[in-house]
Structure formats: structure tokens, C-alpha cells
PDB file of C-alpha atoms in Angstrom:
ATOM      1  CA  UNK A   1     -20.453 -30.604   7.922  1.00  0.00           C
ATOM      2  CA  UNK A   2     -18.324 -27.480   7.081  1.00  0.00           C
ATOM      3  CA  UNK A   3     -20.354 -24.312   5.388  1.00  0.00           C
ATOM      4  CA  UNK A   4     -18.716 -23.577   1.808  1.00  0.00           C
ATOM      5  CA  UNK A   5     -18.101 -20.645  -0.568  1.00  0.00           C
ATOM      6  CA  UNK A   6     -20.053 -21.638  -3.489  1.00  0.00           C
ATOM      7  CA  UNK A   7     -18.066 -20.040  -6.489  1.00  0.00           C
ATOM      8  CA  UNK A   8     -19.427 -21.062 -10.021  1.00  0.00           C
ATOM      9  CA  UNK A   9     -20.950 -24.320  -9.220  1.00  0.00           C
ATOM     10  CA  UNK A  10     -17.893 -25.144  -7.034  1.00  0.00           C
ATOM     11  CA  UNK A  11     -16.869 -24.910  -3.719  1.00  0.00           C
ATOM     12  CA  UNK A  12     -13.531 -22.721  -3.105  1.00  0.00           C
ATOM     13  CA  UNK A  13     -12.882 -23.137   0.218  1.00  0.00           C
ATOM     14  CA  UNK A  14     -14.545 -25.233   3.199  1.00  0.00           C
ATOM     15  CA  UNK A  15     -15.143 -22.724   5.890  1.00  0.00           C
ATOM     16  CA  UNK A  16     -14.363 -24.756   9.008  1.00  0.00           C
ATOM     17  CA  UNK A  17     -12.405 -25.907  11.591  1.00  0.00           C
ATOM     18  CA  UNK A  18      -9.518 -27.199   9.020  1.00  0.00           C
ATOM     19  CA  UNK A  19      -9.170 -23.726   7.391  1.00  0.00           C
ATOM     20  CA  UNK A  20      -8.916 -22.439  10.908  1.00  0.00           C
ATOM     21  CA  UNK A  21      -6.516 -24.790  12.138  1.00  0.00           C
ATOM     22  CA  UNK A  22      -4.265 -24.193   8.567  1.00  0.00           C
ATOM     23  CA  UNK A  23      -4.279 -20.538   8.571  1.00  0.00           C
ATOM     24  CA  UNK A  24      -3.185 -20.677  12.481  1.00  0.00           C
ATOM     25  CA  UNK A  25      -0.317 -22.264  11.572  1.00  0.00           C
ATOM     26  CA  UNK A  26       0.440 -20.844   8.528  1.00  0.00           C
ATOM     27  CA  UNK A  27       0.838 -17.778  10.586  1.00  0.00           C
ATOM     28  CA  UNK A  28       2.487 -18.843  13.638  1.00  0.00           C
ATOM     29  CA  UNK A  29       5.305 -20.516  10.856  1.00  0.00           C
ATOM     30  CA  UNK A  30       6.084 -16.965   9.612  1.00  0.00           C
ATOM     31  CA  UNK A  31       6.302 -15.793  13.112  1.00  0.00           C
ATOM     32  CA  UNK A  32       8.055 -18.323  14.002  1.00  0.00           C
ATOM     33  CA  UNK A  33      10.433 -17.849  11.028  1.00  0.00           C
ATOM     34  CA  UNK A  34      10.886 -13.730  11.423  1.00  0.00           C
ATOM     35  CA  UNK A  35      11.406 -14.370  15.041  1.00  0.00           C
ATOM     36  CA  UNK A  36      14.375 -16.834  14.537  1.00  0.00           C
ATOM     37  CA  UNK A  37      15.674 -14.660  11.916  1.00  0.00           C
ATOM     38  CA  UNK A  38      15.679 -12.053  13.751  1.00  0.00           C
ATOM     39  CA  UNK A  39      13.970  -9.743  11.275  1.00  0.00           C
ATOM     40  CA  UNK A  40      13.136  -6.517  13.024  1.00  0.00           C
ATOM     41  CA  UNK A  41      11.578  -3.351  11.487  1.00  0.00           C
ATOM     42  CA  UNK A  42      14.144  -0.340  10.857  1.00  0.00           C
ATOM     43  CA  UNK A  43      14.412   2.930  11.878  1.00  0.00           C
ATOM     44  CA  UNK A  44      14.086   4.580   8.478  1.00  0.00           C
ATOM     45  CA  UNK A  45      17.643   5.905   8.693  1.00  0.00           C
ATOM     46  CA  UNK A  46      20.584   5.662   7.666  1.00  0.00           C
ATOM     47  CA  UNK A  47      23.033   3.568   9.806  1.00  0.00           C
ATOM     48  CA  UNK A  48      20.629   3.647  12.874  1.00  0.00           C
ATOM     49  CA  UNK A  49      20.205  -0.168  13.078  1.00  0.00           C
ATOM     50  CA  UNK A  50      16.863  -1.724  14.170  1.00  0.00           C
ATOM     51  CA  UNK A  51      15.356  -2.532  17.312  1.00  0.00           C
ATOM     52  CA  UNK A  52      15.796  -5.801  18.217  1.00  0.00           C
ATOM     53  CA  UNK A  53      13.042  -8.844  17.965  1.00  0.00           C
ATOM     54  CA  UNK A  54      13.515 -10.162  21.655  1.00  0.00           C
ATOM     55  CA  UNK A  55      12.556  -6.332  22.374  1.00  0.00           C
ATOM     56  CA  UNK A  56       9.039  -6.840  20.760  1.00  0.00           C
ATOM     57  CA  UNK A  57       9.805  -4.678  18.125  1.00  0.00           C
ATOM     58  CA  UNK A  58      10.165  -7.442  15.154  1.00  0.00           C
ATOM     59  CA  UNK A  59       8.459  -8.745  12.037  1.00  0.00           C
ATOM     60  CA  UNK A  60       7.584 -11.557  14.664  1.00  0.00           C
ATOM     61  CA  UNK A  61       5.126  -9.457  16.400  1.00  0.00           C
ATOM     62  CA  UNK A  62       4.577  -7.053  13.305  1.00  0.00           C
ATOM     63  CA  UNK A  63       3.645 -10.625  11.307  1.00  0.00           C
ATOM     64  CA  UNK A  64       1.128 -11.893  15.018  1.00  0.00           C
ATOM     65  CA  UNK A  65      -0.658  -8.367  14.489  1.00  0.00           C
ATOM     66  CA  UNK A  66      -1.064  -8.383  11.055  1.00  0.00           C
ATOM     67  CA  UNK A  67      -3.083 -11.813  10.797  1.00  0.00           C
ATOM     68  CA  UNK A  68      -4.932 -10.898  13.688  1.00  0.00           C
ATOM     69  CA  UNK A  69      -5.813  -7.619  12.730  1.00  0.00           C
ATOM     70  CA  UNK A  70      -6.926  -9.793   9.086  1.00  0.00           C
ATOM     71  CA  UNK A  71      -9.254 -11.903  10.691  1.00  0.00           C
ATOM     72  CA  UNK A  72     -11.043  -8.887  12.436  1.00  0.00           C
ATOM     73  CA  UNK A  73     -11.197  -6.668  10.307  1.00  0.00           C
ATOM     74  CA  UNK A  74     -11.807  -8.956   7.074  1.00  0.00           C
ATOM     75  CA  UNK A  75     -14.871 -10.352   9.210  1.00  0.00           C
ATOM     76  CA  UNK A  76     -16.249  -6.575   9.605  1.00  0.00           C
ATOM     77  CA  UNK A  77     -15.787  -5.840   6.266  1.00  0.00           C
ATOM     78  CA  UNK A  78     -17.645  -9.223   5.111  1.00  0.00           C
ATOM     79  CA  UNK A  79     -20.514  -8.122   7.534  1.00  0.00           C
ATOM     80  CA  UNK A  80     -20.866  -4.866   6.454  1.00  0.00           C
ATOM     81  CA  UNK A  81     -20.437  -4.556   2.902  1.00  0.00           C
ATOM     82  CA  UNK A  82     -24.005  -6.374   2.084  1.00  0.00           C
ATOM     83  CA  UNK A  83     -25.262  -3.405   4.221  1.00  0.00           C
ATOM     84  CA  UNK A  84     -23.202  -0.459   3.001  1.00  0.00           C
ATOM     85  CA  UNK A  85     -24.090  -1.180  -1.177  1.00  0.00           C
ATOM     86  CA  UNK A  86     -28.119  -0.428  -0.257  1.00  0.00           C
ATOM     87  CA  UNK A  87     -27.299   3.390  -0.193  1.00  0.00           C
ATOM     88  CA  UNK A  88     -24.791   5.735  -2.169  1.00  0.00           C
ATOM     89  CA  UNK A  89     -23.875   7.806   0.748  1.00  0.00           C
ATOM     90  CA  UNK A  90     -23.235   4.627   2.713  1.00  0.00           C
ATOM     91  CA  UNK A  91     -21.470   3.406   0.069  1.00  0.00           C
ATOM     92  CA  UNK A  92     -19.036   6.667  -0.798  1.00  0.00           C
ATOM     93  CA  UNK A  93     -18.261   6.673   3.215  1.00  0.00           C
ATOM     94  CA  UNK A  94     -17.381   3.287   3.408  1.00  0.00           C
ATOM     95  CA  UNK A  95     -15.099   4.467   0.416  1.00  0.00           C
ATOM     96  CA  UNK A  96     -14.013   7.499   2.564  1.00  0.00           C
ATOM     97  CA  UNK A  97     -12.618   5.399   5.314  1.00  0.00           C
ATOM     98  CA  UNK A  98     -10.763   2.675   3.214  1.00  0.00           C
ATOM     99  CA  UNK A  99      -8.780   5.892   1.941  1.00  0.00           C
ATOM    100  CA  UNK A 100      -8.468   7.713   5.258  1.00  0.00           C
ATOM    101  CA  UNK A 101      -6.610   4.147   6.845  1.00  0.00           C
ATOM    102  CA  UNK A 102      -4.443   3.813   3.815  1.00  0.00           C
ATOM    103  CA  UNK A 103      -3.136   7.532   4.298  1.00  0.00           C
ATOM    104  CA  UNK A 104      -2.396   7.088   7.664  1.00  0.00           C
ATOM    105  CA  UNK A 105      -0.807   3.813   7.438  1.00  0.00           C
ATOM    106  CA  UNK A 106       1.001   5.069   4.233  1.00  0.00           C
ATOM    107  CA  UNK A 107       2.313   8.544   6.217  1.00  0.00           C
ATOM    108  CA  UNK A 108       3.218   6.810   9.450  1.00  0.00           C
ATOM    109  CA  UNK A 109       5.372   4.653   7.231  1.00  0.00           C
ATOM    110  CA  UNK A 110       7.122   7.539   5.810  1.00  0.00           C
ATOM    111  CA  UNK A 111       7.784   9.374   8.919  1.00  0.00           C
ATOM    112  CA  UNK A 112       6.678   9.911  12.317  1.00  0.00           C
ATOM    113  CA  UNK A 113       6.226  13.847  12.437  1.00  0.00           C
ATOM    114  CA  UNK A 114       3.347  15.524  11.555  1.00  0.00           C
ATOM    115  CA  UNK A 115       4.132  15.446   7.942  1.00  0.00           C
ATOM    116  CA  UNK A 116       2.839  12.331   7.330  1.00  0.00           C
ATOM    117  CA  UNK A 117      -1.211  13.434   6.378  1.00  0.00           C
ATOM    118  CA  UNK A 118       0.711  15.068   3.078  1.00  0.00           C
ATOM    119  CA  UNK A 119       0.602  11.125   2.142  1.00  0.00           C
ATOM    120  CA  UNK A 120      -3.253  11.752   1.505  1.00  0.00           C
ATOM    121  CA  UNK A 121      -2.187  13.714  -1.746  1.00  0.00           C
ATOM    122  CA  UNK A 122      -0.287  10.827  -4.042  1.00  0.00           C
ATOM    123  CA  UNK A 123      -3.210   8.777  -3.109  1.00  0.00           C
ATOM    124  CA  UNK A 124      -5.457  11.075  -4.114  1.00  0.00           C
ATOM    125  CA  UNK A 125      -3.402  12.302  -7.228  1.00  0.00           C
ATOM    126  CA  UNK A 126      -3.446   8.443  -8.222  1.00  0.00           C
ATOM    127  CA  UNK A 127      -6.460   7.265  -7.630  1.00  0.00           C
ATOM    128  CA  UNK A 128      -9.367   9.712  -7.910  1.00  0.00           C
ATOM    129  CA  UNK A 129      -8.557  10.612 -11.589  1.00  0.00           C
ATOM    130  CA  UNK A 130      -8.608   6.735 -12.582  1.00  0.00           C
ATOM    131  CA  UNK A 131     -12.465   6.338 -10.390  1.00  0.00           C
ATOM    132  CA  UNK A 132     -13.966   9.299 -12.276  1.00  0.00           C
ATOM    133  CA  UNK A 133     -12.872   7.687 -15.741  1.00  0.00           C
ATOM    134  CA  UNK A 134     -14.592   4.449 -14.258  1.00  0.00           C
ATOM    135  CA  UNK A 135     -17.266   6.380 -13.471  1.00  0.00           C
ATOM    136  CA  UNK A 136     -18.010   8.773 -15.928  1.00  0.00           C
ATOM    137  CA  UNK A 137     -17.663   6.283 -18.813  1.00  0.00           C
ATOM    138  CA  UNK A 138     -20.386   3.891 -17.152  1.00  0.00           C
ATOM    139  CA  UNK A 139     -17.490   0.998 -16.734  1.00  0.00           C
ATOM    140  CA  UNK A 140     -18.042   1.104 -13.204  1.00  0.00           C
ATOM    141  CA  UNK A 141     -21.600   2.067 -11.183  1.00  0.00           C
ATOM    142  CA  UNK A 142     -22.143   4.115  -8.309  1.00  0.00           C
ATOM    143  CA  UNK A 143     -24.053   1.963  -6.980  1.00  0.00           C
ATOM    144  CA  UNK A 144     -23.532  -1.562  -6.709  1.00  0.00           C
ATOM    145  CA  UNK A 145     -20.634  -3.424  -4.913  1.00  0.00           C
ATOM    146  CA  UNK A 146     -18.024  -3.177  -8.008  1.00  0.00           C
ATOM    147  CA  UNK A 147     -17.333   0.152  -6.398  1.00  0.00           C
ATOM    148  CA  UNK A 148     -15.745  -1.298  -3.908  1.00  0.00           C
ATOM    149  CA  UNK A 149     -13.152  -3.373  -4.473  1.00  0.00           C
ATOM    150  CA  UNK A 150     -12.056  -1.619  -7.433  1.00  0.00           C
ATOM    151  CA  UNK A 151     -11.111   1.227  -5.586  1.00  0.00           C
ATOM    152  CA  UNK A 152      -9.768  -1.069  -3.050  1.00  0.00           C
ATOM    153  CA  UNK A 153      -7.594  -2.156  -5.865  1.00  0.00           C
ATOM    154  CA  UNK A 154      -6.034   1.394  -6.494  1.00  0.00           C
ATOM    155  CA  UNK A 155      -5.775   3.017  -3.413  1.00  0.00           C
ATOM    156  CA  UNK A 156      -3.855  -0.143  -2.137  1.00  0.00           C
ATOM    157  CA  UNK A 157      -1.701   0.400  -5.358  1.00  0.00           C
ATOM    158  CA  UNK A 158      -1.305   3.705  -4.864  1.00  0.00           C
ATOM    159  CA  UNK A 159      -0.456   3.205  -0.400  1.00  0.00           C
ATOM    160  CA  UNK A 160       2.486   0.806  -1.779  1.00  0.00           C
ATOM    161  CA  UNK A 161       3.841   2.801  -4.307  1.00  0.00           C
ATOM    162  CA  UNK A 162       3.760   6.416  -1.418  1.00  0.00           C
ATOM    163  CA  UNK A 163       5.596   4.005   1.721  1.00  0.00           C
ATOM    164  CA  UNK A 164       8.337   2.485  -1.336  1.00  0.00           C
ATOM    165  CA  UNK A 165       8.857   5.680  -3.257  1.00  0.00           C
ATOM    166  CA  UNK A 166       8.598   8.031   0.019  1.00  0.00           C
ATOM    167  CA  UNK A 167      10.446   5.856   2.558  1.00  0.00           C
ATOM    168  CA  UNK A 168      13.754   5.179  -0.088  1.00  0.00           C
ATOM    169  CA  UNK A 169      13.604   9.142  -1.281  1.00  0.00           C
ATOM    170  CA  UNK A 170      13.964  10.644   2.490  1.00  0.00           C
ATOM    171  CA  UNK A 171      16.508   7.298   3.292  1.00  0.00           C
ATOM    172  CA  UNK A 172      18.757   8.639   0.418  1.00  0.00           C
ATOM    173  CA  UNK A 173      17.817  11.921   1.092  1.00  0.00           C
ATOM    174  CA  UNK A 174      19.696  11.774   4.816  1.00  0.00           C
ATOM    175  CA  UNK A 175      22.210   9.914   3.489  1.00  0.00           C
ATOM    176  CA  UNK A 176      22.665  12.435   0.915  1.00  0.00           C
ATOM    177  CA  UNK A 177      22.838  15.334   3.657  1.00  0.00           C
ATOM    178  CA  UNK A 178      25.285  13.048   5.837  1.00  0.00           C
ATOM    179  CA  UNK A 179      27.799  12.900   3.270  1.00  0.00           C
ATOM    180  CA  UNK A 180      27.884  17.232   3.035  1.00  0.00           C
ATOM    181  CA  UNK A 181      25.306  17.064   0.185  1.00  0.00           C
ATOM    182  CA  UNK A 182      23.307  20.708  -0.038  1.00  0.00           C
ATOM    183  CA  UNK A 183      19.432  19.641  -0.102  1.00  0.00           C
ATOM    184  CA  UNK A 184      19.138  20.717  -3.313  1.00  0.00           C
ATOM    185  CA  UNK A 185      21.984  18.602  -4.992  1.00  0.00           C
ATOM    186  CA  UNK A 186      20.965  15.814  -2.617  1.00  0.00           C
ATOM    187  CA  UNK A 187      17.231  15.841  -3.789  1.00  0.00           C
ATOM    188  CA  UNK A 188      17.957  15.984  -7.559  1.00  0.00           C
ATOM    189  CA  UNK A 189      20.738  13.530  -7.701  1.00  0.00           C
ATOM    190  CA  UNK A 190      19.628  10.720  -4.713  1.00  0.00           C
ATOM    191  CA  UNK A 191      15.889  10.933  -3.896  1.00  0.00           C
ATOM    192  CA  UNK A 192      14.565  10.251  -7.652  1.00  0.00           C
ATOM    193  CA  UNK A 193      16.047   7.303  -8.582  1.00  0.00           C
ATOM    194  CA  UNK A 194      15.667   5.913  -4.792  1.00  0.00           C
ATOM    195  CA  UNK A 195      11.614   7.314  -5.421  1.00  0.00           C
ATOM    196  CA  UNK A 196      11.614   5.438  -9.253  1.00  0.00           C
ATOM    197  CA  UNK A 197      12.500   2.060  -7.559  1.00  0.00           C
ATOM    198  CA  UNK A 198       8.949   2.045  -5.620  1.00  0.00           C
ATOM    199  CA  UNK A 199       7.264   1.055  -9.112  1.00  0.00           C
ATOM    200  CA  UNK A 200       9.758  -1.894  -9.834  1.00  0.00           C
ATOM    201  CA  UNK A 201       7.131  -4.137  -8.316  1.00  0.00           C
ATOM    202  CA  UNK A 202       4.237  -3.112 -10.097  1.00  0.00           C
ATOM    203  CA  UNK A 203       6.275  -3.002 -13.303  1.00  0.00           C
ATOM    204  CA  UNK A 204       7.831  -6.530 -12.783  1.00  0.00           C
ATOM    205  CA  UNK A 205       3.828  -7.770 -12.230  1.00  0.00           C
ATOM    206  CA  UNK A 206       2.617  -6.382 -15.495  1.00  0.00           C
ATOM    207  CA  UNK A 207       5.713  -7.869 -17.388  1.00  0.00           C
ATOM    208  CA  UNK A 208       5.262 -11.498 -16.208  1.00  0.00           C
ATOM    209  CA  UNK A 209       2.094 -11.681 -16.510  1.00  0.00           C
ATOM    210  CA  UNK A 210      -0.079 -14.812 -17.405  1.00  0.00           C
ATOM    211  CA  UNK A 211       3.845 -16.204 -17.729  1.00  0.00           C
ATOM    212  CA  UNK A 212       5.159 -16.312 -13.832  1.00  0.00           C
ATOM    213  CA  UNK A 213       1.590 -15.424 -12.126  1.00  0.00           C
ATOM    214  CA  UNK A 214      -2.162 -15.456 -12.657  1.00  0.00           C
ATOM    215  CA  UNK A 215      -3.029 -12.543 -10.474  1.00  0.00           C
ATOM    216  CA  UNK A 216      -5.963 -12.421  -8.426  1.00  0.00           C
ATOM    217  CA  UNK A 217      -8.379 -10.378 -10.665  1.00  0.00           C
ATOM    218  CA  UNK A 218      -8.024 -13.508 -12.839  1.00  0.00           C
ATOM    219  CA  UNK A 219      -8.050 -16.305 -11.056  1.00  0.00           C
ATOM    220  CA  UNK A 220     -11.136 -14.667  -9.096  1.00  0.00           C
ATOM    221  CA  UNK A 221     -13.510 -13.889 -12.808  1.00  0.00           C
ATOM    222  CA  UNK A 222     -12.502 -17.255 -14.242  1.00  0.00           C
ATOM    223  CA  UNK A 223     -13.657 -19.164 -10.790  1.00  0.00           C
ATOM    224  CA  UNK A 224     -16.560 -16.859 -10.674  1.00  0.00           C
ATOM    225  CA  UNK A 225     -17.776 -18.519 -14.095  1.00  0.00           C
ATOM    226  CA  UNK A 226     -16.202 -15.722 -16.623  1.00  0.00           C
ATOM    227  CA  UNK A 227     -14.664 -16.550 -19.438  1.00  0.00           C
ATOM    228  CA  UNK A 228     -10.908 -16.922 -20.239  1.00  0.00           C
ATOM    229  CA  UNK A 229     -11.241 -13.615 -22.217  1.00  0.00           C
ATOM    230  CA  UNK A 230     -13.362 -11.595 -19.745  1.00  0.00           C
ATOM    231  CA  UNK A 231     -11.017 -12.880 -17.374  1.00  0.00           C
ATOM    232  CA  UNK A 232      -8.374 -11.305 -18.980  1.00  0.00           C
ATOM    233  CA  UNK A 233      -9.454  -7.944 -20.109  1.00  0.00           C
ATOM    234  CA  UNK A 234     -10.428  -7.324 -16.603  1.00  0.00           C
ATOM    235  CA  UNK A 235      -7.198  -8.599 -15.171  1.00  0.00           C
ATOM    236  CA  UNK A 236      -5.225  -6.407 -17.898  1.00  0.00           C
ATOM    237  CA  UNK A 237      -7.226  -3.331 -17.186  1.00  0.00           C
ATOM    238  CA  UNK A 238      -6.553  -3.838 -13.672  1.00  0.00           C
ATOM    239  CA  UNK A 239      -2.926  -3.895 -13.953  1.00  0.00           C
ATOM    240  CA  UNK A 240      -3.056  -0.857 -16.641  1.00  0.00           C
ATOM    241  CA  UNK A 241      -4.743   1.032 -13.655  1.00  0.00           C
ATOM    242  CA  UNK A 242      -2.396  -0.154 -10.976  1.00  0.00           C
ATOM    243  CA  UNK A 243       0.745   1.454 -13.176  1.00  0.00           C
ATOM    244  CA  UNK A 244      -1.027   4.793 -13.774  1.00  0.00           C
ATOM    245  CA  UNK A 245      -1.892   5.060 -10.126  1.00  0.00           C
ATOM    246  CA  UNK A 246       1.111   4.285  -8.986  1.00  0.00           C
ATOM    247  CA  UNK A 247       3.148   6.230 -11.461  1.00  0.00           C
ATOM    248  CA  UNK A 248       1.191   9.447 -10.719  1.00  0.00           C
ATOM    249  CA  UNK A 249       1.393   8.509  -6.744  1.00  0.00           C
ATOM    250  CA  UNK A 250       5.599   8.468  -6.879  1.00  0.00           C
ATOM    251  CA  UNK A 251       5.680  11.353  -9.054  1.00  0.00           C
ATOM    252  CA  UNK A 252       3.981  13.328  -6.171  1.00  0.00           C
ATOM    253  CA  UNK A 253       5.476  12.001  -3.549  1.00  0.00           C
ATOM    254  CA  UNK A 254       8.545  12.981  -4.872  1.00  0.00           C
ATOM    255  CA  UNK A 255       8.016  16.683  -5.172  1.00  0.00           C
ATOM    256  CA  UNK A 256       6.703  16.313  -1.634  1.00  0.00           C
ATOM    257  CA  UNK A 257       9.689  15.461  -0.191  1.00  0.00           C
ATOM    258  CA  UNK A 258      11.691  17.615  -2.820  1.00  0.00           C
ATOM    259  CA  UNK A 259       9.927  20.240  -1.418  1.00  0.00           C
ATOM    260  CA  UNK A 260      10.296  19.613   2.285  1.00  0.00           C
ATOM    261  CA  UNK A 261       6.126  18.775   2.820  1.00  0.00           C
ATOM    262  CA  UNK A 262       7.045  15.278   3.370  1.00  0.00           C
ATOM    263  CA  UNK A 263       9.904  15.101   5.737  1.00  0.00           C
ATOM    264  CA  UNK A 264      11.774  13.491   8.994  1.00  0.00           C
ATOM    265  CA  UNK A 265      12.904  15.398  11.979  1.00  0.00           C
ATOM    266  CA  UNK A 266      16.415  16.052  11.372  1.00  0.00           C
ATOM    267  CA  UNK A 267      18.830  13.850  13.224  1.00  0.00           C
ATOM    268  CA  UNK A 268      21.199  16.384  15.510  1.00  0.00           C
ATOM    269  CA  UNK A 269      24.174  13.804  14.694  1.00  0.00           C
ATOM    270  CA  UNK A 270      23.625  14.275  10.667  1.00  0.00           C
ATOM    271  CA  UNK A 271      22.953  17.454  10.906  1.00  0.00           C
ATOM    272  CA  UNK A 272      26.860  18.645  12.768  1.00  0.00           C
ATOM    273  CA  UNK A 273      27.966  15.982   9.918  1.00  0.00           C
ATOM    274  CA  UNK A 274      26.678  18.203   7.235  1.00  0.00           C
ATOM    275  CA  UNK A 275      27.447  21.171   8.587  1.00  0.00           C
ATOM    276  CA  UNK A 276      31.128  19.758   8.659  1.00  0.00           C
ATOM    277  CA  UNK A 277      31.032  18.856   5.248  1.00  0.00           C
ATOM    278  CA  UNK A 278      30.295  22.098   4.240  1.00  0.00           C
TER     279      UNK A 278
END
């Protein structure tokens, strides 16, 4: 007989063979699916195409990794976190590294240079203001395991909202500078409302709301035995959170690239194309 995730009284999930078995498939489908589609991952500028999937450079692979990756890491995490809640300064670096892998994956997103640790400050900017409220108001303890994936919560809000806001500012950016643009001009007028776009998503969540989704914050307190209402303030606090982070978090990513912290190496090609427009 399968193990099960007691939840309330009620088991969730069977923890099996048959979960196994679905979730293999599930992701071998959307490889499948990227692979025939050909959806391959871009180079982050303007005009210069994608690598192609048959050249292992796709989704395909990209989708492969990811689930992999999932199952290792998510079976880590479930091993260690029982161990890491016993002490605060186990605790705070266990904290520590969630936010050092979601700057790098966040500045290797936005560029490939050496720019890309400058992603560690709209994370920061976002988040830590937001966990010191928690904190200091006795909403959230130090110790404890709430810690935990509430700040998971926000510093993966605030990872989405750097790659979105700082990959579309330094896209139009380029562009902007192809077409003769100065920086300045180009930076005012292009990378904002490119930037502003990265919190459509978050925005779109909070507005349909309990009408097009039950988000996970939810649907997790009500099967854990909370109440409809607890459920909800939670779930609405949550999402509250999730719009300051990531408001603060575009905001600074912004100015980064406005200023030139954040950047791309400059393409020779739009570089003599400026120059020409000029």
C-alpha cells in the first residue's frame, strides 16, 4: 500500500508508484510538446534569433532539466528543513542560500557579463523590508518553519519580477540604441514601460482572485483544516506582499539598468548602427 500525505484528516496525494508514473509523463508531454514546437530559448536581443531545439538548446531540454532538477532538489529540501528549524542560525542560512540561488538565476537571466550579481539588490530592496515588518510585528517568528516559506514566497516574487522587468528594459534598451537612440532618450522613453510590464502578472493574479484562481496559499490553509476566512486573510496578505515586493524590485532594477550597473556587452553590429544614426 502507497504512504500518504495526511492533510486535515485527508489524504492529498498517494505517494507511490502512480504519482511517479503521472508526473513522468506529465513531463515528458511538455517536452515532448516544446520539442515539436520547436520552442527554443532566445538570445536576449534584438533580431538575433534563437538557437535551435535539435541543437540542445530548447525549452525541450530546458523543460527535462527543470523537472529533474525538481525532484532533487524538492527531496533535499523536504529532508532538510525538519533539521534546519531546530536552530536560528541554521535556519537564517538556509534563508541565505534560497536568496543567493534566486540572484544568480535572476542575473544570469538578465545578462551574461559580470553585471548580473547587481540582481541581488531588487531582491533585496523587495523583500527584506516586507520580512522585518513580519518580523518585528510578531506576525511571523524567527524561529519556527513559517520563516521559511514565507520568504520563499517573496524572494520568488521578487526573482520574477528582476528577469521580466530587467530582461524587457535592456531588450528595448538595444533596440532603442539600434535605431540611433542616445542612451539617455532610449532609457527614459523605451526601458520603463518595457520594465512596468514585468508586474502585469502579479497584478492580473491579485485582480482575479477567488474569481479565475484559488491560489496556492489558499487552497493549502483550507486543506490544512483553516477556515474559509483564515484562508483568505492569509492568501490576501500574501498577494498584498507579492505586489509590494515586486513593485519595489522593478523600480530598482530599472535605475540599474538606467544607470548602466545592470547591462549586456554591447553588440559590435548595433553599436556601428548607432553610431550611423547619429
Amino acid at each position: 500500500m502507497p504512504a500518504t500525505v495526511p492533510l486535515a484528516g485527508a489524504a492529498l496525494l498517494p505517494v507511490g508508484p502512480a504519482l511517479g508514473v503521472l508526473l513522468a509523463a506529465l513531463l515528458l508531454a511538455a517536452a515532448t510538446v516544446g520539442a515539436l514546437a520547436h520552442l527554443t530559448h532566445g538570445t536576449g536581443r534584438p533580431g538575433g534569433g534563437a538557437r535551435s531545439a535539435g541543437g540542445g538548446h530548447g525549452h525541450a531540454r530546458a523543460v527535462l532539466s527543470a523537472g529533474l532538477r525538481a525532484v532533487v532538489q524538492l527531496a533535499a529540501v523536504s529532508l532538510l528543513i525538519g533539521w534546519v528549524v531546530r536552530a536560528v542560525p541554521l535556519l537564517l542560512t538556509f534563508i541565505a542560500v534560497m536568496f543567493a540561488v534566486a540572484v544568480r538565476t535572476a542575473g544570469r537571466r538578465i545578462t551574461p557579463n559580470r553585471s548580473w550579481w547587481w540582481a541581488a539588490v531588487p531582491i533585496v530592496a523587495g523583500v527584506l523590508p516586507v520580512v522585518a515588518a513580519l518580523l518585528l510585528t510578531g506576525l511571523v517568528p524567527v524561529r519556527g518553519i513559517t520563516l521559511i516559506p514565507v520568504t520563499g514566497i517573496l524572494i520568488g516574487g521578487a526573482l520574477t519580477a528582476t528577469v521580466l522587468g530587467g530582461r524587457r528594459a535592456l531588450d528595448e534598451l538595444e533596440a532603442g540604441l539600434a535605431l540611433g537612440l542616445p542612451p539617455r532618450d532610449a532609457r527614459l522613453e523605451i526601458a520603463r514601460p518595457a520594465a512596468s510590464d514585468a508586474l502585469l502578472p502579479g497584478l492580473d493574479q491579485t485582480r482575479t482572485v477567488g474569481l479565475v484562481t484559488l491560489p496556492g496559499a489558499f487552497v493549502g490553509m483550507l486543506l490544512g483544516g483553516a477556515s474559509p476566512v483564515q484562508a483568505g486573510a492569509v492568501q490576501l496578505f500574501v498577494l498584498v506582499a507579492l505586489m509590494a515586493v515586486q513593485v519595489v524590485a522593478v523600480a530598482v532594477v530599472l535605475e540599474l539598468v538606467a544607470g548602466g550597473r545592470l547591462h549586456r556587452d554591447v553588440d559590435p553590429d548595433v553599436s556601428s548602427t548607432a553610431a550611423e544614426g547619429e
